[in-house]
mmCIF file of C-alpha atoms and ligand atoms in Angstrom:
data_model
loop_
_atom_site.group_PDB
_atom_site.id
_atom_site.type_symbol
_atom_site.label_atom_id
_atom_site.label_comp_id
_atom_site.label_asym_id
_atom_site.label_seq_id
_atom_site.Cartn_x
_atom_site.Cartn_y
_atom_site.Cartn_z
ATOM 1 C CA MET H 77 87.505 49.393 133.097
ATOM 2 C CA THR H 78 84.655 47.589 130.272
ATOM 3 C CA VAL H 79 84.592 44.758 129.154
ATOM 4 C CA LEU H 80 82.157 43.305 126.858
ATOM 5 C CA VAL H 81 81.093 40.275 126.812
ATOM 6 C CA ALA H 82 80.050 39.228 123.364
ATOM 7 C CA TYR H 83 78.659 35.837 122.290
ATOM 8 C CA ALA H 84 77.528 33.944 119.533
ATOM 9 C CA SER H 85 74.066 31.253 121.216
ATOM 10 C CA LYS H 86 71.545 28.583 118.788
ATOM 11 C CA HIS H 87 69.582 27.726 121.499
ATOM 12 C CA GLY H 88 70.820 29.909 124.704
ATOM 13 C CA SER H 89 73.942 27.609 126.358
ATOM 14 C CA THR H 90 76.046 29.235 125.233
ATOM 15 C CA ALA H 91 74.487 33.162 125.902
ATOM 16 C CA GLU H 92 73.917 31.610 129.529
ATOM 17 C CA ILE H 93 78.049 30.939 129.879
ATOM 18 C CA ALA H 94 78.620 34.584 128.770
ATOM 19 C CA GLU H 95 76.235 35.855 131.542
ATOM 20 C CA ALA H 96 78.217 33.966 134.032
ATOM 21 C CA ILE H 97 80.708 35.417 132.919
ATOM 22 C CA ALA H 98 79.574 38.942 133.277
ATOM 23 C CA ALA H 99 78.703 38.346 136.330
ATOM 24 C CA ALA H 100 81.345 37.302 138.051
ATOM 25 C CA LEU H 101 83.660 39.989 136.136
ATOM 26 C CA ARG H 102 81.244 42.411 138.027
ATOM 27 C CA ASP H 103 81.893 40.056 141.245
ATOM 28 C CA ASP H 104 85.257 40.997 140.729
ATOM 29 C CA GLY H 105 85.186 44.844 140.333
ATOM 30 C CA LEU H 106 85.064 45.762 136.531
ATOM 31 C CA ALA H 107 82.324 46.341 134.500
ATOM 32 C CA ALA H 108 80.892 43.719 132.610
ATOM 33 C CA ASP H 109 78.068 44.440 129.730
ATOM 34 C CA CYS H 110 76.467 40.441 127.811
ATOM 35 C CA ALA H 111 75.683 41.192 124.130
ATOM 36 C CA ALA H 112 74.861 38.852 121.697
ATOM 37 C CA VAL H 113 77.715 39.999 118.890
ATOM 38 C CA GLY H 114 74.658 40.785 116.438
ATOM 39 C CA ASP H 115 73.627 43.090 119.064
ATOM 40 C CA VAL H 116 77.181 45.273 119.549
ATOM 41 C CA GLY H 117 77.343 48.745 117.592
ATOM 42 C CA GLY H 118 81.700 48.861 117.802
ATOM 43 C CA LEU H 119 83.773 48.498 121.266
ATOM 44 C CA GLY H 120 84.965 52.099 121.631
ATOM 45 C CA SER H 121 83.671 52.256 124.509
ATOM 46 C CA TYR H 122 84.981 48.394 125.781
ATOM 47 C CA ASP H 123 88.505 48.648 127.560
ATOM 48 C CA ALA H 124 88.490 44.346 126.749
ATOM 49 C CA VAL H 125 86.606 42.088 125.121
ATOM 50 C CA VAL H 126 85.730 38.278 125.669
ATOM 51 C CA LEU H 127 84.143 36.928 122.999
ATOM 52 C CA GLY H 128 81.912 33.113 123.066
ATOM 53 C CA SER H 129 80.474 31.101 120.342
ATOM 54 C CA ALA H 130 78.726 27.665 120.661
ATOM 55 C CA VAL H 131 80.340 25.191 118.269
ATOM 56 C CA TYR H 132 78.498 23.223 115.204
ATOM 57 C CA MET H 133 80.169 20.448 112.710
ATOM 58 C CA LYS H 134 83.334 22.140 114.492
ATOM 59 C CA HIS H 135 82.361 25.642 113.602
ATOM 60 C CA TRP H 136 81.784 29.030 115.707
ATOM 61 C CA GLN H 137 78.685 30.336 114.308
ATOM 62 C CA GLY H 138 79.072 32.376 111.999
ATOM 63 C CA ASP H 139 77.787 35.495 113.605
ATOM 64 C CA ALA H 140 80.769 36.043 115.831
ATOM 65 C CA ARG H 141 83.399 34.845 113.361
ATOM 66 C CA HIS H 142 82.225 37.767 111.040
ATOM 67 C CA PHE H 143 82.575 39.676 114.654
ATOM 68 C CA LEU H 144 86.327 38.327 115.349
ATOM 69 C CA ARG H 145 86.857 39.779 111.454
ATOM 70 C CA LYS H 146 85.112 42.619 111.828
ATOM 71 C CA HIS H 147 87.465 44.022 114.660
ATOM 72 C CA ALA H 148 90.255 42.326 114.038
ATOM 73 C CA LYS H 149 92.441 45.540 114.356
ATOM 74 C CA GLU H 150 90.466 46.533 117.213
ATOM 75 C CA LEU H 151 90.913 43.356 118.948
ATOM 76 C CA ALA H 152 94.743 43.625 118.017
ATOM 77 C CA GLU H 153 95.154 46.305 120.238
ATOM 78 C CA MET H 154 93.486 44.966 123.311
ATOM 79 C CA PRO H 155 93.827 42.568 125.427
ATOM 80 C CA PHE H 156 89.963 39.696 124.280
ATOM 81 C CA TRP H 157 89.868 36.103 125.659
ATOM 82 C CA ILE H 158 88.282 33.382 123.263
ATOM 83 C CA PHE H 159 85.907 31.021 124.444
ATOM 84 C CA SER H 160 83.803 28.293 123.028
ATOM 85 C CA SER H 161 80.956 26.192 124.521
ATOM 86 C CA GLY H 162 79.912 22.532 122.587
ATOM 87 C CA PRO H 163 80.834 19.423 123.837
ATOM 88 C CA THR H 164 78.348 17.196 125.423
ATOM 89 C CA GLY H 165 78.220 13.110 126.029
ATOM 90 C CA ASP H 166 80.552 10.611 128.136
ATOM 91 C CA PRO H 167 83.240 13.315 128.225
ATOM 92 C CA ALA H 168 85.458 9.769 128.799
ATOM 93 C CA GLU H 169 84.918 9.922 124.533
ATOM 94 C CA ASP H 170 85.552 13.317 123.873
ATOM 95 C CA ASP H 171 87.536 14.296 121.097
ATOM 96 C CA ALA H 172 89.708 17.089 120.220
ATOM 97 C CA ALA H 173 88.913 17.887 116.461
ATOM 98 C CA TRP H 174 85.225 17.584 117.301
ATOM 99 C CA GLN H 175 85.533 20.886 119.605
ATOM 100 C CA GLU H 176 88.644 23.020 118.521
ATOM 101 C CA PRO H 177 87.044 25.881 116.055
ATOM 102 C CA LYS H 178 91.004 25.345 114.832
ATOM 103 C CA ARG H 179 90.737 28.274 111.835
ATOM 104 C CA THR H 180 88.702 30.408 114.326
ATOM 105 C CA VAL H 181 91.573 29.781 117.297
ATOM 106 C CA ALA H 182 94.424 30.060 115.389
ATOM 107 C CA LYS H 183 93.006 34.088 114.123
ATOM 108 C CA ALA H 184 92.695 34.259 117.399
ATOM 109 C CA GLU H 185 96.103 34.051 118.279
ATOM 110 C CA LYS H 186 97.228 35.547 115.275
ATOM 111 C CA LEU H 187 95.264 38.997 116.785
ATOM 112 C CA GLY H 188 97.138 38.179 120.110
ATOM 113 C CA VAL H 189 94.575 36.233 122.639
ATOM 114 C CA ARG H 190 95.648 35.828 125.833
ATOM 115 C CA ASP H 191 94.026 32.909 126.766
ATOM 116 C CA HIS H 192 91.021 30.091 124.607
ATOM 117 C CA VAL H 193 88.846 27.657 125.771
ATOM 118 C CA VAL H 194 86.592 24.936 126.036
ATOM 119 C CA PHE H 195 83.494 24.545 128.016
ATOM 120 C CA GLY H 196 80.926 22.024 127.670
ATOM 121 C CA GLY H 197 77.620 22.249 126.254
ATOM 122 C CA ARG H 198 73.999 21.656 126.274
ATOM 123 C CA ILE H 199 72.256 18.947 124.371
ATOM 124 C CA SER H 200 68.507 19.398 124.144
ATOM 125 C CA PRO H 201 65.612 18.178 122.388
ATOM 126 C CA GLU H 202 63.711 20.645 121.789
ATOM 127 C CA SER H 203 66.417 22.464 119.421
ATOM 128 C CA GLY H 204 65.391 20.771 116.168
ATOM 129 C CA ARG H 205 65.956 17.245 114.888
ATOM 130 C CA MET H 206 69.470 16.765 114.775
ATOM 131 C CA ALA H 207 69.717 18.075 118.934
ATOM 132 C CA LYS H 208 67.164 15.392 119.488
ATOM 133 C CA ALA H 209 68.951 12.885 118.242
ATOM 134 C CA MET H 210 71.543 13.837 119.724
ATOM 135 C CA ALA H 211 69.933 14.016 122.551
ATOM 136 C CA ASP H 212 68.419 11.186 122.499
ATOM 137 C CA ASN H 213 71.594 9.313 122.500
ATOM 138 C CA THR H 214 73.462 11.003 125.507
ATOM 139 C CA PRO H 215 72.658 9.829 128.612
ATOM 140 C CA GLU H 216 70.906 12.251 131.343
ATOM 141 C CA GLU H 217 73.583 13.508 132.777
ATOM 142 C CA TYR H 218 76.211 14.357 130.478
ATOM 143 C CA ARG H 219 73.592 16.572 128.167
ATOM 144 C CA ASP H 220 74.162 19.319 130.451
ATOM 145 C CA ARG H 221 78.127 19.845 130.314
ATOM 146 C CA ARG H 222 78.432 22.912 131.660
ATOM 147 C CA ASP H 223 80.245 23.862 134.900
ATOM 148 C CA TRP H 224 79.614 26.864 136.545
ATOM 149 C CA ASP H 225 83.030 26.772 139.109
ATOM 150 C CA GLU H 226 84.921 26.109 135.575
ATOM 151 C CA ILE H 227 83.060 29.358 134.361
ATOM 152 C CA ARG H 228 83.784 31.702 137.712
ATOM 153 C CA ALA H 229 86.874 30.269 137.903
ATOM 154 C CA TRP H 230 87.998 31.405 134.082
ATOM 155 C CA ALA H 231 86.156 34.470 134.652
ATOM 156 C CA SER H 232 88.448 35.226 137.603
ATOM 157 C CA GLY H 233 91.570 35.028 136.150
ATOM 158 C CA ILE H 234 90.299 37.871 133.890
ATOM 159 C CA ALA H 235 89.282 39.974 136.509
ATOM 160 C CA ALA H 236 93.069 39.394 137.840
ATOM 161 C CA ASP H 237 94.589 39.636 134.956
ATOM 162 C CA LEU H 238 92.509 43.399 134.001
ATOM 163 C CA GLY H 239 92.909 44.546 138.073
ATOM 164 C CA GLY H 240 89.757 44.055 138.639
HETATM 165 C C1 LIG G 378 73.441 19.715 114.870
HETATM 166 C C2 LIG G 378 74.779 19.561 116.510
HETATM 167 C C3 LIG G 378 76.139 19.784 115.876
HETATM 168 C C4 LIG G 378 77.134 20.793 117.101
HETATM 169 N N1 LIG G 378 78.781 19.948 116.368
HETATM 170 C C5 LIG G 378 79.477 20.279 117.567
HETATM 171 C C6 LIG G 378 80.543 19.868 117.209
HETATM 172 O O1 LIG G 378 81.441 19.829 116.387
HETATM 173 N N2 LIG G 378 81.776 20.622 118.144
HETATM 174 C C7 LIG G 378 80.757 20.397 119.794
HETATM 175 O O2 LIG G 378 81.402 20.707 120.217
HETATM 176 N N3 LIG G 378 79.869 20.276 119.765
HETATM 177 C C8 LIG G 378 78.869 20.304 118.669
HETATM 178 N N4 LIG G 378 77.275 20.729 119.420
HETATM 179 C C9 LIG G 378 76.923 20.832 120.663
HETATM 180 C C10 LIG G 378 76.243 22.267 120.811
HETATM 181 O O3 LIG G 378 77.858 22.586 120.482
HETATM 182 C C11 LIG G 378 76.201 22.181 121.794
HETATM 183 O O4 LIG G 378 75.238 21.645 122.815
HETATM 184 C C12 LIG G 378 76.216 23.738 122.462
HETATM 185 O O5 LIG G 378 75.812 23.953 123.829
HETATM 186 C C13 LIG G 378 75.581 24.555 122.086
HETATM 187 O O6 LIG G 378 74.861 25.976 122.120
HETATM 188 P P1 LIG G 378 74.095 26.998 122.188
HETATM 189 O O7 LIG G 378 72.223 26.616 122.665
HETATM 190 O O8 LIG G 378 74.317 28.186 122.750
HETATM 191 O O9 LIG G 378 73.334 27.017 120.610
HETATM 192 C C14 LIG G 378 76.465 20.126 118.345
HETATM 193 C C15 LIG G 378 75.090 19.919 119.080
HETATM 194 C C16 LIG G 378 73.819 19.630 117.597
HETATM 195 C C17 LIG G 378 72.456 19.676 117.544
#
C-alpha cells in the first residue's frame, strides 16, 4: 500500500504539513511519497492520495485545483483525502467562509473524498508585502497555528482506514 501526499505551497508551511503527514503514515507502516503537485507524474503507482493546498483569498492554489481536475477520474476510483492550510491569527476570530475553499471541497465531495480538514497555517513577514502587513497585525503566538499533534492524529486516522 503506497500513499501519495501531494501539496501546493507558496511559502513552505503547507509543504511541511504534507511532510509531517507522510512521516506519520510511514510510522504507521505504510509507504508514503511526498511531492509538490507539479512534480507528480501520475497516480498509477499509488493506492491512495492525500492532497493539500494553502488557501489564499479563499481559494486553493491553482496547481492544486488543476491536479484535482486532471486526476478526477482516478481519484474517484481510489481512497483520497484533502486538507487545506490557512487560518492564522486569534482562533476566536476564525471565519469559516475565509478558510474553506467551498467549490474545491464540493468538487472533491462529488468525487467521493473521504475527509476534508482545515489546518492552521503560518504567516511570515518574509513572505511578501501582504503577508508582512498581515503578520504585523497578528500577535506572535498566532502567526504559526500549525498543530503538529492534530496533523499527526489526522494522518493516523488515514493509516487506520487503509489498514496500516
Ligand atoms: C495574501 C494572503 C492571503 C491569504 N488568504 C487566506 C485565506 O483566504 N484563507 C485562509 O485561511 N488563509 C489565508 N492566508 C493565510 C495562508 O493560507 C497561510 O499563511 C498558509 O499557511 C500559507 O501556506 P504556504 O506557506 O504553504 O504558502 C492568506 C495569506 C496571505 C499572505
